[in-house]
Amino acid sequence: MSSRPDTPALPAFLRIHQYAGLKPGPRLLVTAAVHGNEVCGVAAIQRVMAELDSGALQLRGGTLSFIPIVNPLAHRLGRREGDRNLNRNLRPPVVPQDFEDRIAGPLCRWLADHEVLLDLHSFQGQGKPFAMLGPRNNRGELEPFAHEQAEGLLAACVGTERIVEGWLSTYALGLQRRAERSGDGSRRATLQQDPHYGVGTTEYMRSRGGYGITLECGQHADPEAPAFAYKAILRVLVLLGMVDAEVVAPRPAAAPELLQLYEVVDREHEGDRFERAWASFDPVSKGERIGTRHDGTPVLAPADGRIVFPAVNAQPGSEWFYLARASSRQLG
């Protein structure tokens, strides 16, 4: 961290808003701009707060907290990260080494102090909103969990056409391969080989006994994304009994498609390239060429399914794309 006089001062605080109902109820935390260029949730939170402040929206009970800009440095710079990806390796740091470490301390305290999390994001490519939920109930070492039913209802209520599960278990498989490759010694490479690397806001929330979902509200510049995020906040408040049901239209009657992530593929070289401009949830067939390595080796789909999170500009050594297939899970 530079202390030169000509270096702009780093953000020194998180702006947090809290509404305490006069009756008991759930403790809900709503966050946005974990990635600084994902701003639809910022606008949605501001809209809900304005309605609470004006009295247009009444909180029936419980505690409602908002962190509209979780990463103020990345947000000020208009990019995904400040020094690194805040939504990876999320834990209270022993010795902070970058700006995101400094954010992680207070953020983790606020996550631990709540029961439910709605984390609002957007994505780079084209596509429709989708939600990501965590594991099924289990007592395993990777991500023990006991709120499958409640989290399933949370994911089902926000109004997306698709819900995706299996993030952390899939990422753990990728870490095994990444550990076999030598990094360049940088902090980024070290973090990407850390077994904790797949832990972000929702994973940390679950580790502290709560539950929550990541809601991808649309493409970064989609003019409909802020409205979708706004309705999602209201739908969650209705689900939890914190506001009256009449404040928002019910979610679509059609059940969302549920997909299971099962594979992550890293970009290994700057010369690795996609076969075409993929969008999340584009179908792929077994044996179809997804991309080509810099040495000409084809990257083929191992089975029928969907491509998820294709990142054409991914840094070498980080996630290039994921693969998903239909899930048999029942929500709620």
mmCIF file of C-alpha atoms in Angstrom:
data_model
loop_
_atom_site.group_PDB
_atom_site.id
_atom_site.type_symbol
_atom_site.label_atom_id
_atom_site.label_comp_id
_atom_site.label_asym_id
_atom_site.label_seq_id
_atom_site.Cartn_x
_atom_site.Cartn_y
_atom_site.Cartn_z
ATOM 1 C CA MET A 1 0.000 0.000 0.000
ATOM 2 C CA SER A 2 1.529 3.263 -1.092
ATOM 3 C CA SER A 3 1.576 6.278 1.232
ATOM 4 C CA ARG A 4 2.912 8.791 -1.315
ATOM 5 C CA PRO A 5 1.247 12.229 -1.068
ATOM 6 C CA ASP A 6 0.001 12.007 -4.684
ATOM 7 C CA THR A 7 -1.767 8.671 -4.086
ATOM 8 C CA PRO A 8 -5.534 9.055 -3.503
ATOM 9 C CA ALA A 9 -6.600 7.989 -0.041
ATOM 10 C CA LEU A 10 -8.028 4.491 0.166
ATOM 11 C CA PRO A 11 -11.617 4.137 1.399
ATOM 12 C CA ALA A 12 -11.507 4.020 5.173
ATOM 13 C CA PHE A 13 -14.965 2.647 6.069
ATOM 14 C CA LEU A 14 -17.959 0.585 4.995
ATOM 15 C CA ARG A 15 -21.328 2.344 4.819
ATOM 16 C CA ILE A 16 -23.871 0.116 6.563
ATOM 17 C CA HIS A 17 -27.584 0.794 7.081
ATOM 18 C CA GLN A 18 -29.772 -1.068 9.554
ATOM 19 C CA TYR A 19 -33.515 -1.066 10.219
ATOM 20 C CA ALA A 20 -34.590 -2.649 13.502
ATOM 21 C CA GLY A 21 -38.203 -3.693 13.605
ATOM 22 C CA LEU A 22 -40.139 -3.236 16.836
ATOM 23 C CA LYS A 23 -41.159 -6.899 16.779
ATOM 24 C CA PRO A 24 -38.854 -9.930 16.747
ATOM 25 C CA GLY A 25 -38.043 -11.602 13.455
ATOM 26 C CA PRO A 26 -35.235 -12.789 11.184
ATOM 27 C CA ARG A 27 -31.914 -10.997 10.796
ATOM 28 C CA LEU A 28 -31.459 -10.380 7.059
ATOM 29 C CA LEU A 29 -28.365 -8.876 5.438
ATOM 30 C CA VAL A 30 -28.541 -7.614 1.829
ATOM 31 C CA THR A 31 -25.237 -6.827 0.102
ATOM 32 C CA ALA A 32 -24.157 -5.445 -3.268
ATOM 33 C CA ALA A 33 -20.981 -4.392 -5.115
ATOM 34 C CA VAL A 34 -18.855 -7.163 -3.656
ATOM 35 C CA HIS A 35 -17.422 -6.770 -7.144
ATOM 36 C CA GLY A 36 -17.137 -3.052 -7.758
ATOM 37 C CA ASN A 37 -18.489 -2.976 -11.316
ATOM 38 C CA GLU A 38 -21.646 -4.920 -10.414
ATOM 39 C CA VAL A 39 -23.884 -2.006 -9.496
ATOM 40 C CA CYS A 40 -27.487 -3.111 -10.095
ATOM 41 C CA GLY A 41 -27.780 -4.157 -6.460
ATOM 42 C CA VAL A 42 -26.561 -0.742 -5.301
ATOM 43 C CA ALA A 43 -29.464 0.964 -7.070
ATOM 44 C CA ALA A 44 -31.934 -1.650 -5.798
ATOM 45 C CA ILE A 45 -30.844 -1.231 -2.184
ATOM 46 C CA GLN A 46 -31.058 2.556 -2.446
ATOM 47 C CA ARG A 47 -34.592 2.235 -3.805
ATOM 48 C CA VAL A 48 -35.714 -0.029 -0.956
ATOM 49 C CA MET A 49 -34.107 2.228 1.655
ATOM 50 C CA ALA A 50 -35.849 5.274 0.176
ATOM 51 C CA GLU A 51 -39.193 3.487 0.510
ATOM 52 C CA LEU A 52 -38.449 2.495 4.103
ATOM 53 C CA ASP A 53 -37.380 6.043 4.947
ATOM 54 C CA SER A 54 -40.487 7.570 3.360
ATOM 55 C CA GLY A 55 -42.861 5.095 4.982
ATOM 56 C CA ALA A 56 -43.967 3.648 1.640
ATOM 57 C CA LEU A 57 -42.566 0.313 2.832
ATOM 58 C CA GLN A 58 -43.197 -0.819 6.413
ATOM 59 C CA LEU A 59 -40.932 -3.251 8.243
ATOM 60 C CA ARG A 60 -43.164 -5.569 10.279
ATOM 61 C CA GLY A 61 -40.361 -7.024 12.385
ATOM 62 C CA GLY A 62 -36.880 -8.427 12.472
ATOM 63 C CA THR A 63 -33.610 -6.718 11.603
ATOM 64 C CA LEU A 64 -32.837 -5.629 8.052
ATOM 65 C CA SER A 65 -29.271 -4.581 7.250
ATOM 66 C CA PHE A 66 -27.842 -3.242 3.984
ATOM 67 C CA ILE A 67 -24.265 -2.904 2.790
ATOM 68 C CA PRO A 68 -24.860 -1.256 -0.601
ATOM 69 C CA ILE A 69 -21.170 -1.052 -1.559
ATOM 70 C CA VAL A 70 -19.186 -3.900 -0.011
ATOM 71 C CA ASN A 71 -15.973 -3.127 -1.919
ATOM 72 C CA PRO A 72 -15.681 0.678 -2.059
ATOM 73 C CA LEU A 73 -12.222 0.643 -3.671
ATOM 74 C CA ALA A 74 -13.259 -1.557 -6.586
ATOM 75 C CA HIS A 75 -16.492 0.435 -6.902
ATOM 76 C CA ARG A 76 -14.606 3.742 -7.020
ATOM 77 C CA LEU A 77 -12.282 2.326 -9.684
ATOM 78 C CA GLY A 78 -15.240 0.964 -11.670
ATOM 79 C CA ARG A 79 -13.815 -2.537 -11.873
ATOM 80 C CA ARG A 80 -14.385 -6.015 -10.459
ATOM 81 C CA GLU A 81 -11.523 -5.990 -7.928
ATOM 82 C CA GLY A 82 -9.483 -3.511 -5.936
ATOM 83 C CA ASP A 83 -6.349 -5.498 -5.130
ATOM 84 C CA ARG A 84 -7.942 -8.942 -5.482
ATOM 85 C CA ASN A 85 -11.282 -10.773 -5.685
ATOM 86 C CA LEU A 86 -13.078 -10.145 -2.394
ATOM 87 C CA ASN A 87 -15.459 -13.058 -3.075
ATOM 88 C CA ARG A 88 -12.641 -15.597 -2.828
ATOM 89 C CA ASN A 89 -10.630 -16.534 0.274
ATOM 90 C CA LEU A 90 -13.134 -14.664 2.402
ATOM 91 C CA ARG A 91 -12.191 -14.913 6.080
ATOM 92 C CA PRO A 92 -11.006 -12.575 8.827
ATOM 93 C CA PRO A 93 -7.314 -11.956 8.061
ATOM 94 C CA VAL A 94 -4.604 -12.515 10.654
ATOM 95 C CA VAL A 95 -2.341 -9.905 9.056
ATOM 96 C CA PRO A 96 -4.082 -7.849 6.317
ATOM 97 C CA GLN A 97 -2.039 -7.780 3.127
ATOM 98 C CA ASP A 98 -4.339 -5.929 0.723
ATOM 99 C CA PHE A 99 -7.452 -3.764 0.677
ATOM 100 C CA GLU A 100 -9.820 -6.723 0.379
ATOM 101 C CA ASP A 101 -8.266 -8.233 3.515
ATOM 102 C CA ARG A 102 -9.157 -5.034 5.340
ATOM 103 C CA ILE A 103 -12.749 -5.273 4.133
ATOM 104 C CA ALA A 104 -12.972 -8.960 5.077
ATOM 105 C CA GLY A 105 -12.658 -8.296 8.809
ATOM 106 C CA PRO A 106 -15.780 -6.153 9.291
ATOM 107 C CA LEU A 107 -17.676 -7.952 6.508
ATOM 108 C CA CYS A 108 -17.218 -11.328 8.185
ATOM 109 C CA ARG A 109 -18.416 -9.883 11.497
ATOM 110 C CA TRP A 110 -21.612 -8.615 9.852
ATOM 111 C CA LEU A 111 -22.206 -11.913 8.093
ATOM 112 C CA ALA A 112 -21.805 -13.797 11.357
ATOM 113 C CA ASP A 113 -24.280 -11.466 13.069
ATOM 114 C CA HIS A 114 -27.111 -12.312 10.644
ATOM 115 C CA GLU A 115 -29.160 -15.393 9.859
ATOM 116 C CA VAL A 116 -29.942 -14.863 6.162
ATOM 117 C CA LEU A 117 -27.944 -13.312 3.304
ATOM 118 C CA LEU A 118 -29.062 -12.007 -0.089
ATOM 119 C CA ASP A 119 -25.933 -11.108 -2.078
ATOM 120 C CA LEU A 120 -26.683 -9.178 -5.288
ATOM 121 C CA HIS A 121 -24.399 -9.540 -8.319
ATOM 122 C CA SER A 122 -24.404 -9.169 -12.105
ATOM 123 C CA PHE A 123 -22.364 -10.845 -14.840
ATOM 124 C CA GLN A 124 -20.282 -9.955 -17.881
ATOM 125 C CA GLY A 125 -21.947 -11.905 -20.686
ATOM 126 C CA GLN A 126 -25.475 -11.836 -21.960
ATOM 127 C CA GLY A 127 -28.145 -13.891 -20.236
ATOM 128 C CA LYS A 128 -31.052 -13.984 -17.828
ATOM 129 C CA PRO A 129 -30.858 -13.710 -14.029
ATOM 130 C CA PHE A 130 -30.136 -16.837 -12.008
ATOM 131 C CA ALA A 131 -29.567 -17.783 -8.384
ATOM 132 C CA MET A 132 -26.850 -19.874 -6.769
ATOM 133 C CA LEU A 133 -27.489 -21.922 -3.659
ATOM 134 C CA GLY A 134 -25.331 -24.089 -1.466
ATOM 135 C CA PRO A 135 -25.047 -27.762 -0.604
ATOM 136 C CA ARG A 136 -27.601 -30.210 0.609
ATOM 137 C CA ASN A 137 -27.679 -31.022 4.310
ATOM 138 C CA ASN A 138 -24.480 -32.794 5.266
ATOM 139 C CA ARG A 139 -21.876 -33.228 7.997
ATOM 140 C CA GLY A 140 -18.867 -33.348 5.707
ATOM 141 C CA GLU A 141 -15.663 -31.387 6.111
ATOM 142 C CA LEU A 142 -15.926 -29.191 3.010
ATOM 143 C CA GLU A 143 -19.196 -27.345 3.694
ATOM 144 C CA PRO A 144 -21.320 -28.834 6.499
ATOM 145 C CA PHE A 145 -24.854 -27.474 6.314
ATOM 146 C CA ALA A 146 -28.266 -27.875 7.960
ATOM 147 C CA HIS A 147 -30.529 -25.312 6.237
ATOM 148 C CA GLU A 148 -31.158 -26.945 2.858
ATOM 149 C CA GLN A 149 -34.929 -26.466 2.981
ATOM 150 C CA ALA A 150 -34.823 -22.803 4.045
ATOM 151 C CA GLU A 151 -32.159 -21.937 1.491
ATOM 152 C CA GLY A 152 -34.071 -23.747 -1.243
ATOM 153 C CA LEU A 153 -37.177 -21.675 -0.477
ATOM 154 C CA LEU A 154 -35.045 -18.530 -0.545
ATOM 155 C CA ALA A 155 -33.641 -19.377 -3.977
ATOM 156 C CA ALA A 156 -37.067 -20.298 -5.330
ATOM 157 C CA CYS A 157 -38.710 -17.053 -4.200
ATOM 158 C CA VAL A 158 -36.594 -14.487 -6.062
ATOM 159 C CA GLY A 159 -38.100 -15.095 -9.502
ATOM 160 C CA THR A 160 -35.247 -16.517 -11.607
ATOM 161 C CA GLU A 161 -35.738 -19.098 -14.347
ATOM 162 C CA ARG A 162 -32.616 -20.988 -13.261
ATOM 163 C CA ILE A 163 -30.970 -21.997 -10.000
ATOM 164 C CA VAL A 164 -27.441 -23.407 -9.846
ATOM 165 C CA GLU A 165 -25.959 -25.563 -7.083
ATOM 166 C CA GLY A 166 -22.595 -27.180 -6.474
ATOM 167 C CA TRP A 167 -20.185 -24.233 -6.492
ATOM 168 C CA LEU A 168 -17.789 -25.094 -3.664
ATOM 169 C CA SER A 169 -17.583 -28.847 -4.251
ATOM 170 C CA THR A 170 -16.871 -28.254 -7.933
ATOM 171 C CA TYR A 171 -14.263 -25.654 -7.183
ATOM 172 C CA ALA A 172 -12.524 -28.045 -4.787
ATOM 173 C CA LEU A 173 -12.007 -30.433 -7.699
ATOM 174 C CA GLY A 174 -10.373 -27.648 -9.679
ATOM 175 C CA LEU A 175 -8.091 -26.823 -6.771
ATOM 176 C CA GLN A 176 -6.698 -30.345 -6.830
ATOM 177 C CA ARG A 177 -5.551 -29.814 -10.410
ATOM 178 C CA ARG A 178 -4.340 -26.276 -9.747
ATOM 179 C CA ALA A 179 -2.166 -27.478 -6.875
ATOM 180 C CA GLU A 180 -0.310 -29.730 -9.313
ATOM 181 C CA ARG A 181 0.782 -26.712 -11.363
ATOM 182 C CA SER A 182 3.520 -24.438 -10.112
ATOM 183 C CA GLY A 183 2.506 -20.811 -9.764
ATOM 184 C CA ASP A 184 4.551 -17.726 -10.485
ATOM 185 C CA GLY A 185 5.056 -16.918 -6.811
ATOM 186 C CA SER A 186 2.652 -13.973 -6.849
ATOM 187 C CA ARG A 187 0.060 -13.390 -4.151
ATOM 188 C CA ARG A 188 -2.675 -14.001 -6.741
ATOM 189 C CA ALA A 189 -1.216 -17.415 -7.591
ATOM 190 C CA THR A 190 -0.801 -18.275 -3.902
ATOM 191 C CA LEU A 191 -4.415 -17.379 -3.141
ATOM 192 C CA GLN A 192 -5.689 -19.340 -6.134
ATOM 193 C CA GLN A 193 -3.995 -22.482 -4.804
ATOM 194 C CA ASP A 194 -5.350 -22.023 -1.281
ATOM 195 C CA PRO A 195 -7.973 -24.660 -0.319
ATOM 196 C CA HIS A 196 -10.043 -21.776 1.090
ATOM 197 C CA TYR A 197 -10.120 -20.020 -2.294
ATOM 198 C CA GLY A 198 -13.696 -20.997 -3.163
ATOM 199 C CA VAL A 199 -15.160 -19.354 -0.041
ATOM 200 C CA GLY A 200 -17.089 -16.134 -0.647
ATOM 201 C CA THR A 201 -19.929 -14.358 1.099
ATOM 202 C CA THR A 202 -22.507 -17.162 1.062
ATOM 203 C CA GLU A 203 -19.975 -19.873 1.908
ATOM 204 C CA TYR A 204 -18.744 -17.868 4.894
ATOM 205 C CA MET A 205 -22.346 -17.216 5.947
ATOM 206 C CA ARG A 206 -23.039 -20.952 5.972
ATOM 207 C CA SER A 207 -19.854 -21.619 7.943
ATOM 208 C CA ARG A 208 -21.223 -19.365 10.698
ATOM 209 C CA GLY A 209 -24.551 -21.203 10.931
ATOM 210 C CA GLY A 210 -26.640 -19.065 8.574
ATOM 211 C CA TYR A 211 -27.799 -19.486 4.995
ATOM 212 C CA GLY A 212 -28.033 -17.352 1.886
ATOM 213 C CA ILE A 213 -27.918 -17.134 -1.882
ATOM 214 C CA THR A 214 -25.946 -15.335 -4.538
ATOM 215 C CA LEU A 215 -28.348 -13.679 -6.973
ATOM 216 C CA GLU A 216 -26.996 -12.841 -10.423
ATOM 217 C CA CYS A 217 -29.461 -10.165 -11.565
ATOM 218 C CA GLY A 218 -28.443 -9.887 -15.224
ATOM 219 C CA GLN A 219 -25.707 -8.486 -17.417
ATOM 220 C CA HIS A 220 -23.738 -5.588 -15.891
ATOM 221 C CA ALA A 221 -25.322 -2.940 -18.144
ATOM 222 C CA ASP A 222 -28.794 -4.505 -18.442
ATOM 223 C CA PRO A 223 -31.273 -1.701 -17.665
ATOM 224 C CA GLU A 224 -33.673 -4.294 -16.218
ATOM 225 C CA ALA A 225 -31.170 -5.642 -13.681
ATOM 226 C CA PRO A 226 -31.747 -3.000 -10.956
ATOM 227 C CA ALA A 227 -35.511 -3.564 -11.110
ATOM 228 C CA PHE A 228 -35.005 -7.329 -10.886
ATOM 229 C CA ALA A 229 -32.746 -6.879 -7.855
ATOM 230 C CA TYR A 230 -35.297 -4.551 -6.239
ATOM 231 C CA LYS A 231 -38.135 -7.061 -6.678
ATOM 232 C CA ALA A 232 -35.904 -9.839 -5.348
ATOM 233 C CA ILE A 233 -35.248 -7.904 -2.138
ATOM 234 C CA LEU A 234 -38.976 -7.389 -1.647
ATOM 235 C CA ARG A 235 -39.757 -11.048 -2.378
ATOM 236 C CA VAL A 236 -37.224 -12.156 0.237
ATOM 237 C CA LEU A 237 -38.700 -9.742 2.770
ATOM 238 C CA VAL A 238 -42.152 -11.188 2.059
ATOM 239 C CA LEU A 239 -40.874 -14.765 2.344
ATOM 240 C CA LEU A 240 -39.350 -14.015 5.747
ATOM 241 C CA GLY A 241 -42.512 -12.267 6.959
ATOM 242 C CA MET A 242 -40.711 -8.937 7.355
ATOM 243 C CA VAL A 243 -43.070 -6.923 5.085
ATOM 244 C CA ASP A 244 -46.613 -7.408 3.838
ATOM 245 C CA ALA A 245 -47.136 -9.705 0.870
ATOM 246 C CA GLU A 246 -48.895 -7.024 -1.199
ATOM 247 C CA VAL A 247 -45.724 -4.998 -1.802
ATOM 248 C CA VAL A 248 -44.549 -7.076 -4.772
ATOM 249 C CA ALA A 249 -46.025 -9.303 -7.451
ATOM 250 C CA PRO A 250 -45.649 -13.026 -6.778
ATOM 251 C CA ARG A 251 -42.858 -14.885 -8.517
ATOM 252 C CA PRO A 252 -43.598 -16.700 -11.790
ATOM 253 C CA ALA A 253 -45.624 -19.874 -11.365
ATOM 254 C CA ALA A 254 -43.290 -22.011 -13.483
ATOM 255 C CA ALA A 255 -40.725 -23.935 -11.450
ATOM 256 C CA PRO A 256 -37.135 -22.823 -12.141
ATOM 257 C CA GLU A 257 -34.674 -25.082 -13.930
ATOM 258 C CA LEU A 258 -32.201 -26.516 -11.422
ATOM 259 C CA LEU A 259 -28.644 -27.226 -12.552
ATOM 260 C CA GLN A 260 -25.707 -28.912 -10.829
ATOM 261 C CA LEU A 261 -22.175 -27.651 -11.454
ATOM 262 C CA TYR A 262 -19.822 -30.587 -11.856
ATOM 263 C CA GLU A 263 -16.660 -29.327 -13.590
ATOM 264 C CA VAL A 264 -14.446 -26.231 -13.660
ATOM 265 C CA VAL A 265 -11.793 -25.651 -16.318
ATOM 266 C CA ASP A 266 -8.994 -23.131 -15.825
ATOM 267 C CA ARG A 267 -7.463 -20.942 -18.475
ATOM 268 C CA GLU A 268 -3.827 -22.022 -18.486
ATOM 269 C CA HIS A 269 -2.289 -19.608 -21.022
ATOM 270 C CA GLU A 270 -3.137 -16.256 -22.595
ATOM 271 C CA GLY A 271 -3.341 -18.064 -25.919
ATOM 272 C CA ASP A 272 -6.208 -20.310 -24.764
ATOM 273 C CA ARG A 273 -9.298 -19.262 -26.703
ATOM 274 C CA PHE A 274 -12.968 -20.161 -26.944
ATOM 275 C CA GLU A 275 -14.367 -21.734 -30.091
ATOM 276 C CA ARG A 276 -17.115 -19.115 -30.155
ATOM 277 C CA ALA A 277 -18.671 -16.403 -28.010
ATOM 278 C CA TRP A 278 -20.312 -18.507 -25.317
ATOM 279 C CA ALA A 279 -22.999 -17.228 -22.964
ATOM 280 C CA SER A 280 -23.855 -18.781 -19.612
ATOM 281 C CA PHE A 281 -26.256 -21.708 -19.961
ATOM 282 C CA ASP A 282 -25.597 -22.253 -23.649
ATOM 283 C CA PRO A 283 -26.078 -25.986 -24.302
ATOM 284 C CA VAL A 284 -23.060 -28.135 -25.131
ATOM 285 C CA SER A 285 -23.028 -31.676 -26.488
ATOM 286 C CA LYS A 286 -20.643 -34.448 -25.514
ATOM 287 C CA GLY A 287 -17.488 -34.118 -27.586
ATOM 288 C CA GLU A 288 -18.283 -30.578 -28.747
ATOM 289 C CA ARG A 289 -15.254 -28.299 -28.964
ATOM 290 C CA ILE A 290 -15.579 -25.546 -26.360
ATOM 291 C CA GLY A 291 -12.163 -24.022 -26.916
ATOM 292 C CA THR A 292 -8.575 -24.591 -27.928
ATOM 293 C CA ARG A 293 -5.401 -24.439 -25.832
ATOM 294 C CA HIS A 294 -2.525 -22.271 -26.995
ATOM 295 C CA ASP A 295 -0.713 -25.358 -28.318
ATOM 296 C CA GLY A 296 -3.704 -26.441 -30.413
ATOM 297 C CA THR A 297 -5.108 -29.019 -27.983
ATOM 298 C CA PRO A 298 -8.921 -29.053 -28.219
ATOM 299 C CA VAL A 299 -11.015 -28.553 -25.086
ATOM 300 C CA LEU A 300 -14.066 -30.808 -25.474
ATOM 301 C CA ALA A 301 -17.277 -31.153 -23.504
ATOM 302 C CA PRO A 302 -17.148 -34.429 -21.528
ATOM 303 C CA ALA A 303 -20.943 -34.795 -21.555
ATOM 304 C CA ASP A 304 -24.168 -33.115 -22.601
ATOM 305 C CA GLY A 305 -25.040 -30.125 -20.446
ATOM 306 C CA ARG A 306 -24.579 -26.365 -20.144
ATOM 307 C CA ILE A 307 -21.605 -24.022 -20.076
ATOM 308 C CA VAL A 308 -21.639 -21.586 -17.151
ATOM 309 C CA PHE A 309 -19.556 -18.468 -16.393
ATOM 310 C CA PRO A 310 -17.469 -18.453 -19.591
ATOM 311 C CA ALA A 311 -14.735 -15.854 -18.986
ATOM 312 C CA VAL A 312 -13.068 -14.889 -22.250
ATOM 313 C CA ASN A 313 -10.618 -12.584 -20.438
ATOM 314 C CA ALA A 314 -9.829 -14.899 -17.528
ATOM 315 C CA GLN A 315 -6.319 -14.585 -16.133
ATOM 316 C CA PRO A 316 -4.123 -17.660 -16.712
ATOM 317 C CA GLY A 317 -4.405 -19.931 -13.705
ATOM 318 C CA SER A 318 -7.988 -18.910 -12.893
ATOM 319 C CA GLU A 319 -11.448 -20.188 -13.830
ATOM 320 C CA TRP A 320 -12.156 -20.182 -17.581
ATOM 321 C CA PHE A 321 -15.592 -21.824 -17.536
ATOM 322 C CA TYR A 322 -17.798 -24.248 -15.620
ATOM 323 C CA LEU A 323 -19.973 -27.112 -16.815
ATOM 324 C CA ALA A 324 -23.399 -28.013 -15.433
ATOM 325 C CA ARG A 325 -26.025 -30.710 -15.861
ATOM 326 C CA ALA A 326 -29.601 -31.185 -14.691
ATOM 327 C CA SER A 327 -30.082 -31.683 -10.961
ATOM 328 C CA SER A 328 -32.572 -33.974 -9.253
ATOM 329 C CA ARG A 329 -32.774 -31.776 -6.163
ATOM 330 C CA GLN A 330 -36.168 -30.702 -4.805
ATOM 331 C CA LEU A 331 -36.429 -27.142 -3.497
ATOM 332 C CA GLY A 332 -38.116 -26.388 -0.184
#
